Short mmCIF file of C-alpha atoms in Angstrom, two decimals:
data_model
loop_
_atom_site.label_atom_id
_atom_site.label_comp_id
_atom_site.label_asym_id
_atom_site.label_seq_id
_atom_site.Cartn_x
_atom_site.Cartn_y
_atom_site.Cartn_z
CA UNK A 6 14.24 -7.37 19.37
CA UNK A 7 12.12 -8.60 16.81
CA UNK A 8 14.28 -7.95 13.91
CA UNK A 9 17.46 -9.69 15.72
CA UNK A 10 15.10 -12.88 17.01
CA UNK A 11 14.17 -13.32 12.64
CA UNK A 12 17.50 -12.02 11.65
CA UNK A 13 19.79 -14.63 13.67
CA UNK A 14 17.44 -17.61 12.67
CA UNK A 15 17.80 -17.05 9.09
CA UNK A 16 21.89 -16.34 9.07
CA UNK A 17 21.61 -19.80 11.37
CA UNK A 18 19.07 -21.85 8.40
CA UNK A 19 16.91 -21.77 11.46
CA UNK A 20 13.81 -21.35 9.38
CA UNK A 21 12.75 -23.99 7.03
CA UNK A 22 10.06 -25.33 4.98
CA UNK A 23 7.11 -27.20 6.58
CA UNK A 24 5.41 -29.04 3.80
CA UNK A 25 2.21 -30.70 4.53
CA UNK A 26 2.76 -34.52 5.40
CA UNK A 27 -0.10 -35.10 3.22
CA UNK A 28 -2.49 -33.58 0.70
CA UNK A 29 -6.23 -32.75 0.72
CA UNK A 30 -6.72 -33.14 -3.08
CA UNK A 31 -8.46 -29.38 -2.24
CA UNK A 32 -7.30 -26.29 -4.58
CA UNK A 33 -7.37 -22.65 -3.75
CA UNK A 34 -6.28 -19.55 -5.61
CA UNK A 35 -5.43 -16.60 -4.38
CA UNK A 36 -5.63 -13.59 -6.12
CA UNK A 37 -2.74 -11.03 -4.95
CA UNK A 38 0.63 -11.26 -3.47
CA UNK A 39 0.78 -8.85 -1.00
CA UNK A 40 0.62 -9.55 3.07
CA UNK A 41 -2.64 -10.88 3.27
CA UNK A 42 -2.29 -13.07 -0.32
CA UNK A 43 0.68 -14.59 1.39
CA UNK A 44 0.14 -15.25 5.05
CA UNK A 45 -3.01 -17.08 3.82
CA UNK A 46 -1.54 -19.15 0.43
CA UNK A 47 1.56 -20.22 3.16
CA UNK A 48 -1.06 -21.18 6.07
CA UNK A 49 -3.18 -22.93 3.13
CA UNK A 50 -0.27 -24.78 1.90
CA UNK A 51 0.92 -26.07 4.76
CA UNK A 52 -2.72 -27.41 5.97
CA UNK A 53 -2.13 -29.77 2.96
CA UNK A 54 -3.66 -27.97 0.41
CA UNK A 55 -2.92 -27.05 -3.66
CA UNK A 56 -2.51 -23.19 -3.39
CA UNK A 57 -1.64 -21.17 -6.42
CA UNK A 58 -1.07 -17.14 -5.66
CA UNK A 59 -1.75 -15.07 -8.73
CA UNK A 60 -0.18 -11.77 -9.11
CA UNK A 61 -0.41 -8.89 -11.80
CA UNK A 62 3.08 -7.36 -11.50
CA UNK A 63 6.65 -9.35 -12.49
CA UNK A 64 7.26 -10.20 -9.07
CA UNK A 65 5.51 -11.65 -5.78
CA UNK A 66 5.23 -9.32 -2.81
CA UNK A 67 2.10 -6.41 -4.15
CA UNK A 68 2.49 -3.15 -1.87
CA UNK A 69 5.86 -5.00 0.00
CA UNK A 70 7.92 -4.75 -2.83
CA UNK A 71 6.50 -2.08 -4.84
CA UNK A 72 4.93 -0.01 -2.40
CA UNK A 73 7.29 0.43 0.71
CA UNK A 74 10.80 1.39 -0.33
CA UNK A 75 14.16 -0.72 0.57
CA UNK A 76 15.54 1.81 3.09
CA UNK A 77 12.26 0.55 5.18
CA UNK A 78 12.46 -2.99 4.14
CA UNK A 79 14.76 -4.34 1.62
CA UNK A 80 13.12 -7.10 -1.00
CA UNK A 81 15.73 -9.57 -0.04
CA UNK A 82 13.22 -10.49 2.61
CA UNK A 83 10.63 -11.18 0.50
CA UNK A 84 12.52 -13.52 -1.46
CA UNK A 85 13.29 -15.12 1.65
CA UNK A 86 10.14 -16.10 2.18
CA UNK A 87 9.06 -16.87 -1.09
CA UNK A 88 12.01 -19.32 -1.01
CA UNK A 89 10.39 -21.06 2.15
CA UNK A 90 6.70 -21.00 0.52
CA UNK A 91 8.39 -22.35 -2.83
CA UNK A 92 9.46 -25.73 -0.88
CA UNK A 93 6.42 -26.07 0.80
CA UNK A 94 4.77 -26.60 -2.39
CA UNK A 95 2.49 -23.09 -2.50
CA UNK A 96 3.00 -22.09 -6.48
CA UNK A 97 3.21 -18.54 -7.74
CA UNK A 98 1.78 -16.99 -11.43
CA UNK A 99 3.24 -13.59 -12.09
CA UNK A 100 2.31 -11.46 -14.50
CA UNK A 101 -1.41 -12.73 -14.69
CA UNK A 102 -4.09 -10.31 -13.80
CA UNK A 103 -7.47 -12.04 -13.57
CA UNK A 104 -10.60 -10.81 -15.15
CA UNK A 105 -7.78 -10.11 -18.24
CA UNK A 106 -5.68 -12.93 -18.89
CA UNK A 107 -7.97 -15.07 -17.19
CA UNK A 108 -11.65 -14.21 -16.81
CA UNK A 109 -13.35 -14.41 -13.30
CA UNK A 110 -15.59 -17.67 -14.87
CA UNK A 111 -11.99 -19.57 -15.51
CA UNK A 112 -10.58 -19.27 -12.22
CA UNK A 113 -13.50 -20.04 -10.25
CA UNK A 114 -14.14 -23.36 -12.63
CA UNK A 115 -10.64 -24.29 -12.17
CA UNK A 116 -10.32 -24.10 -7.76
CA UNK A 117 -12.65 -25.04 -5.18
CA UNK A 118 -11.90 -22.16 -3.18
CA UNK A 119 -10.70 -18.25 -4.44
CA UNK A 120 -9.46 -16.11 -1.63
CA UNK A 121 -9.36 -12.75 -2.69
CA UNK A 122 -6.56 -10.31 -1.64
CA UNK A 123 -6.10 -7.55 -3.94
CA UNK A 124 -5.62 -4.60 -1.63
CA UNK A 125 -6.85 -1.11 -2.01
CA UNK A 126 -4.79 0.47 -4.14
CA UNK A 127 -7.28 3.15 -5.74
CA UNK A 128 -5.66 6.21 -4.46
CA UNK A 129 -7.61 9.70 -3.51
CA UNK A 130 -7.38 12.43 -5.66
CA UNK A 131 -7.10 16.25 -5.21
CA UNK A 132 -9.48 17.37 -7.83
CA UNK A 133 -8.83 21.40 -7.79
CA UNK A 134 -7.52 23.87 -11.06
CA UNK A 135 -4.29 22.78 -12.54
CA UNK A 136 -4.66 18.88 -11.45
CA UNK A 137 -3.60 18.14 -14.84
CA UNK A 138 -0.09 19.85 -15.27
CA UNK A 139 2.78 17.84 -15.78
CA UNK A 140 4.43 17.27 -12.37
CA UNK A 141 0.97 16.09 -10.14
CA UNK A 142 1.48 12.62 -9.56
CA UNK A 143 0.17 10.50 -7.39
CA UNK A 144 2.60 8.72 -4.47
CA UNK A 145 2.71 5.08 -5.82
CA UNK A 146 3.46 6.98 -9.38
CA UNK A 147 6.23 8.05 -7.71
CA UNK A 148 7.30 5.21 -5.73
CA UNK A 149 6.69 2.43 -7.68
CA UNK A 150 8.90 3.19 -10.40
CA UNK A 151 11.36 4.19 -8.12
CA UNK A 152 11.49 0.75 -6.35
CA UNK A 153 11.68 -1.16 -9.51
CA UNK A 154 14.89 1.03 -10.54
CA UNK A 155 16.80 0.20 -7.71
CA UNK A 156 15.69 -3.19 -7.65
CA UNK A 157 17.13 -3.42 -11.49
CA UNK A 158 13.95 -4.55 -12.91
CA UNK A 159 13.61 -0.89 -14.50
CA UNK A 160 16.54 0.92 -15.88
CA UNK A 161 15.95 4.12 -13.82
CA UNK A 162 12.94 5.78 -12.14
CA UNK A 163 10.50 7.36 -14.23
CA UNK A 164 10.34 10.53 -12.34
CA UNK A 165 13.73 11.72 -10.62
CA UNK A 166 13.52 15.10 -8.33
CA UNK A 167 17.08 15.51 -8.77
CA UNK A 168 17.84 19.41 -8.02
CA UNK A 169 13.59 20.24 -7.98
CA UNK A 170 11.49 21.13 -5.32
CA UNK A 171 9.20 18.76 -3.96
CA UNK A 172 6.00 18.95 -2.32
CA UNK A 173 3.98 15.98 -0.68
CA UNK A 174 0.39 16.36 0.67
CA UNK A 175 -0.22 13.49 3.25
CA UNK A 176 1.42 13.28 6.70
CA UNK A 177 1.32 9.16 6.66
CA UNK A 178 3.48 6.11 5.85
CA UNK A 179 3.31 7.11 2.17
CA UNK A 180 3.91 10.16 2.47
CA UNK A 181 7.27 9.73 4.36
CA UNK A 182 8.14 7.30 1.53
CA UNK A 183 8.18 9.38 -0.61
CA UNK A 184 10.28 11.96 1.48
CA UNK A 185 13.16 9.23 1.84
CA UNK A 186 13.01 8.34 -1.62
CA UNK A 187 13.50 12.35 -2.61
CA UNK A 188 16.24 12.95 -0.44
CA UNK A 189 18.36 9.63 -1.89
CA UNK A 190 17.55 11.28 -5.58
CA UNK A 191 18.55 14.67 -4.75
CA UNK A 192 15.89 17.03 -4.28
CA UNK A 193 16.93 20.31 -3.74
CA UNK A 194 13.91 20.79 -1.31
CA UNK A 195 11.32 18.55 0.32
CA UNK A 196 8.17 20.02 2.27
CA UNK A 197 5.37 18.32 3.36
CA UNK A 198 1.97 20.03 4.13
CA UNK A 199 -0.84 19.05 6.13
CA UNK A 200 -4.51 20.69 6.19
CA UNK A 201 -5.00 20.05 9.75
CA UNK A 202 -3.41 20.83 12.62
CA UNK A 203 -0.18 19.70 14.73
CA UNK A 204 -1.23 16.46 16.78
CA UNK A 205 0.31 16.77 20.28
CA UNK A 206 3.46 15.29 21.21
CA UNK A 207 1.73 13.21 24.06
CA UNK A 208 -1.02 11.24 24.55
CA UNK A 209 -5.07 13.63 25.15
CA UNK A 210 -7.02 12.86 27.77
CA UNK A 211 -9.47 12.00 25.20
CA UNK A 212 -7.89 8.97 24.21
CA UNK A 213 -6.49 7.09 27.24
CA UNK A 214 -4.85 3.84 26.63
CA UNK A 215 -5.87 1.09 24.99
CA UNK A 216 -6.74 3.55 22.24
CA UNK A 217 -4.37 4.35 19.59
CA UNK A 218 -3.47 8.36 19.99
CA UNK A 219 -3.39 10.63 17.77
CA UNK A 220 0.47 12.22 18.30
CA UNK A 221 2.70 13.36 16.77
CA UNK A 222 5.13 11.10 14.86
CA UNK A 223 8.90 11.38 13.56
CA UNK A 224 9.62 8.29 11.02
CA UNK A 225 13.02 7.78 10.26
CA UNK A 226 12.22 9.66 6.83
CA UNK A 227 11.47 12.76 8.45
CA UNK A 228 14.51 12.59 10.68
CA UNK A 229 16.55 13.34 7.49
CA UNK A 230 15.33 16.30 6.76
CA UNK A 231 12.62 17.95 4.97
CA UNK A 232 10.16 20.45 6.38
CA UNK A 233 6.85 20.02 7.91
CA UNK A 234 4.10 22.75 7.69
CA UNK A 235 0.39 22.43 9.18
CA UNK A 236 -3.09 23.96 8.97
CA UNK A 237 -2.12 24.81 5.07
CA UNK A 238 -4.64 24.10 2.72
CA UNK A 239 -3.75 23.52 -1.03
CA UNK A 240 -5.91 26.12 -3.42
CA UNK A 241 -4.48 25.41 -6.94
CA UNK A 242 -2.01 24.21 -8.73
CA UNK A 243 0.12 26.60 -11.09
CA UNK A 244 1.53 25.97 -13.90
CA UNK A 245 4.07 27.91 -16.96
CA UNK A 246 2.74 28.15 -20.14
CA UNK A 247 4.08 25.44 -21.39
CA UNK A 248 1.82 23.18 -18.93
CA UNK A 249 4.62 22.16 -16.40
CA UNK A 250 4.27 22.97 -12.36
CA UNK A 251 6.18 25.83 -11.02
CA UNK A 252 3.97 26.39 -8.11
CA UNK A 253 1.43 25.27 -5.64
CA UNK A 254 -1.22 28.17 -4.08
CA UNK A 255 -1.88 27.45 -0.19
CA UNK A 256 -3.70 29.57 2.13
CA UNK A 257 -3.88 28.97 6.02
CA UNK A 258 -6.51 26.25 7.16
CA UNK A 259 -9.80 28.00 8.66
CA UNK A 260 -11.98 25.90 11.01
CA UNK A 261 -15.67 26.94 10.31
CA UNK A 262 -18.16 24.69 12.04
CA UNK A 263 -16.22 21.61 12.26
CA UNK A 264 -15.22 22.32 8.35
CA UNK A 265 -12.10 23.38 7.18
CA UNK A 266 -11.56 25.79 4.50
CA UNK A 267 -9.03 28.16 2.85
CA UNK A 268 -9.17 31.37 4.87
CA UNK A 269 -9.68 34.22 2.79
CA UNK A 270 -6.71 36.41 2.04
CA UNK A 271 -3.86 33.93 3.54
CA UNK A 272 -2.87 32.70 -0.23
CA UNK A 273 0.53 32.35 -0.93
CA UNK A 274 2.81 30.35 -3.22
CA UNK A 275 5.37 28.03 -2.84
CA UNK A 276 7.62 27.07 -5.21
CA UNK A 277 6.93 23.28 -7.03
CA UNK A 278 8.43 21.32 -9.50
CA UNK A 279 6.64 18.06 -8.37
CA UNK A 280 3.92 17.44 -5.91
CA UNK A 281 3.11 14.04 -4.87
CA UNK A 282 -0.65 13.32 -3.19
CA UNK A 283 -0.49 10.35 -0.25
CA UNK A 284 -3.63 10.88 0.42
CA UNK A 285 -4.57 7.83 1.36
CA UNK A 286 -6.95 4.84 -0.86
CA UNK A 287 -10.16 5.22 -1.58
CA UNK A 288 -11.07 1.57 -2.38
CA UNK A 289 -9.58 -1.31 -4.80
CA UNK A 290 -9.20 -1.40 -8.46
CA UNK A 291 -9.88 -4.51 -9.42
CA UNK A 292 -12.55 -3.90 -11.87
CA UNK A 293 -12.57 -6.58 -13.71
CA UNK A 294 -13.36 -8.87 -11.12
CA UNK A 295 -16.15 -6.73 -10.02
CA UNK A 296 -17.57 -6.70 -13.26
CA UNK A 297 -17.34 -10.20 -14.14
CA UNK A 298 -18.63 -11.93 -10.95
CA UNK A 299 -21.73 -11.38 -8.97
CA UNK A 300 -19.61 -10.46 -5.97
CA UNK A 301 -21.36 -7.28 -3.72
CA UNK A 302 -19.04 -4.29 -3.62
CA UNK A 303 -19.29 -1.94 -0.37
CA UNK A 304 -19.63 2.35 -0.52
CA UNK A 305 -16.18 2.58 0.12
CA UNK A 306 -15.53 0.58 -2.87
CA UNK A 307 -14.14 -2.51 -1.31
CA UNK A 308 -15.58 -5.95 -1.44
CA UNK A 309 -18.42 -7.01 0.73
CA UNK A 310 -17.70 -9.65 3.13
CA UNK A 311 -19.17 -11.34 6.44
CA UNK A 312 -17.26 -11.49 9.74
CA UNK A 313 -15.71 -15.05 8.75
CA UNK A 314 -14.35 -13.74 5.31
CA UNK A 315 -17.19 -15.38 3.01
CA UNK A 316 -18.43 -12.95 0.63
CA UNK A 317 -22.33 -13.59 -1.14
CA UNK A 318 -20.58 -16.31 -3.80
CA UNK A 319 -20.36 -19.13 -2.24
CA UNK A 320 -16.69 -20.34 -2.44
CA UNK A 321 -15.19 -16.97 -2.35
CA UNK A 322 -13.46 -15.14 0.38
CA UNK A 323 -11.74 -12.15 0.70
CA UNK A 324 -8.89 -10.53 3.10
CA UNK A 325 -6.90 -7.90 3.66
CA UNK A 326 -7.27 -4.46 2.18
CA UNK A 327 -9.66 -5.81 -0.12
CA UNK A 328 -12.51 -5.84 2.06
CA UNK A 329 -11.20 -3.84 4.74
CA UNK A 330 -9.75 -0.82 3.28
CA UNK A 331 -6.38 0.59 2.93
CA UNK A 332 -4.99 -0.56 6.18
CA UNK A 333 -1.46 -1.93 8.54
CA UNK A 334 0.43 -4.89 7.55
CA UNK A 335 -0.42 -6.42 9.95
CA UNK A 336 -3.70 -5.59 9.70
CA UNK A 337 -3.42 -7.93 6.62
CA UNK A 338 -1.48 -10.62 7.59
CA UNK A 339 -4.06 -11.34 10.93
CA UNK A 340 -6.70 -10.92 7.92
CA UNK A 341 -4.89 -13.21 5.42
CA UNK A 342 -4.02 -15.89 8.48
CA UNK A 343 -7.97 -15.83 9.63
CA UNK A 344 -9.09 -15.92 6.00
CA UNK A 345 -7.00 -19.34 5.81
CA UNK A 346 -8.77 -20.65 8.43
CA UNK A 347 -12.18 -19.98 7.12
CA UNK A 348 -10.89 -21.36 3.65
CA UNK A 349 -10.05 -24.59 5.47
CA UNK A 350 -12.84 -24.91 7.00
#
């Protein structure tokens, strides 16, 4: 319903611009152009003031357009929207990345305000023997280059599972990402293994409504095939001797104590040409910021902020994955919105 409601308005030049009727002579950057960088430059923008969004990739849009693939949401959207922000007046800088092309000192001399919205793009890793041969990468690895190739801003993808045998560890969003984008290359085989076990198909009694259940889910992704297997744990990965995968060593997953482990004598292989981890983020990457500014940086690795999005420098917020964690869209958009506010204030 949703999707027809947006998709009629636009065919109809239902939504337009709404430029501020006047201008605070206030200046705010925002640093990322992802949900949250762009819910709160567009909400900034149109409270009247001068909003630049600063992003270190070639185009506007972070996890949106590199991230998520088109057969989930195709970048002509984006564009959309960056049309609408465009005439409002919000300006964009590609290609910058600050604490590199422009230090941390620079930016903050040059805006009143800096909203922060970076994301949390550090991924987790699967540190266990072989984690070096050539065909462990790491989902966005995978995807990224992928979505630039059919965009046309790469020639082709980097790494194409044509004919090979794919593996993906991580049951999530990611995960199935990647399982769409290997069936529209060709992969000869797609399997995706979890640690844990099966979630039920309806909702425990241990999680009655208005909690969110953990259940089993069937994205579109998995609906084209590909196979599912649970309560594997990965042992190692194997390689030929000439340092390429051919293999990936499971056994079943043993629950010991609320711990789970390989259970002894369960190993197996299973054929492997490339193995993708979506295991999830562990935190952002944007060291440079970190190391330039005085700005306090959580144990997860994201960056400390109070409940109204002011962080310990005064002048600087943050939003979004940046100071939550790897989260929903919409997560960051309610972030990047509420962040505005603040800002405004």
């Amino acid at each position: 319903i949703e999707v027809s409601i947006i998709d009629q308005a636009f065919d109809n030049n239902w939504v337009t611009p709404h430029a501020p009727e006047r201008l605070t002579g206030k200046t705010v950057a925002v640093v990322g152009s992802g949900p949250a960088g762009l819910a709160a430059a567009q909400q900034l923008t149109r409270a009247g003031h001068t909003v630049a969004v600063y992003e270190r990739d070639n185009k506007i849009g972070g996890l949106l357009r590199y991230g998520i693939p088109d057969f989930k949401m195709e970048k002509q959207l984006i564009d959309l929207r960056i049309q609408q922000m465009e005439a409002e007046g919000t300006r964009f800088r590609t290609g910058v990345n600050i604490g590199v092309d422009i230090t941390w000192e620079d930016l903050r001399a040059r805006y009143d305000a800096v909203l922060i919205a970076s994301g949390a793009t550090k991924p987790r890793d699967l540190n266990i023997p072989g984690r070096e041969l050539d065909g462990v990468h790491f989902a966005m690895e995978y995807l990224t280059p992928a979505n630039k190739a059919v965009s046309g801003e790469a020639g082709r993808a980097t790494i194409d599972v044509r004919g090979k045998n794919v593996i993906i560890l991580g049951g999530g969003d990611t995960g199935a990402d990647c399982i769409g984008t290997a069936h529209r290359q060709g992969a000869a085989s797609v399997t995706t293994l979890a640690i844990g076990k099966k979630p039920a198909t309806e909702r425990p009694e241990s999680q009655p409504w208005p909690m969110v259940p953990n259940v089993f889910e069937v994205a579109s992704a998995h609906e084209e095939g590909g196979a599912r297997v649970y309560t594997v744990s990965t042992v190692e990965f194997v390689g030929d001797d000439n340092g390429k995968l051919r293999a990936l060593r499971v056994a079943e997953t043993d629950f010991v104590n609320g711990t789970r482990i390989p259970k002894a004598g369960t190993e197996r292989e299973i054929p492997a040409d490339y193995v993708f981890l979506a295991l999830g983020f562990v935190g952002g990457d944007a060291v440079e910021i970190a190391e330039q500014s005085e700005l306090a940086v959580s144990t997860r690795g994201n960056f400390a902020r109070n409940a109204d999005f002011t962080t310990n420098e005064p002048g600087v917020f943050v939003a979004g994955d940046a100071g939550r964690g790897a989260s929903l869209i919409v997560w960051a958009i309610a972030e990047g919105r509420s962040a505005a506010a603040a800002v405004d204030t």
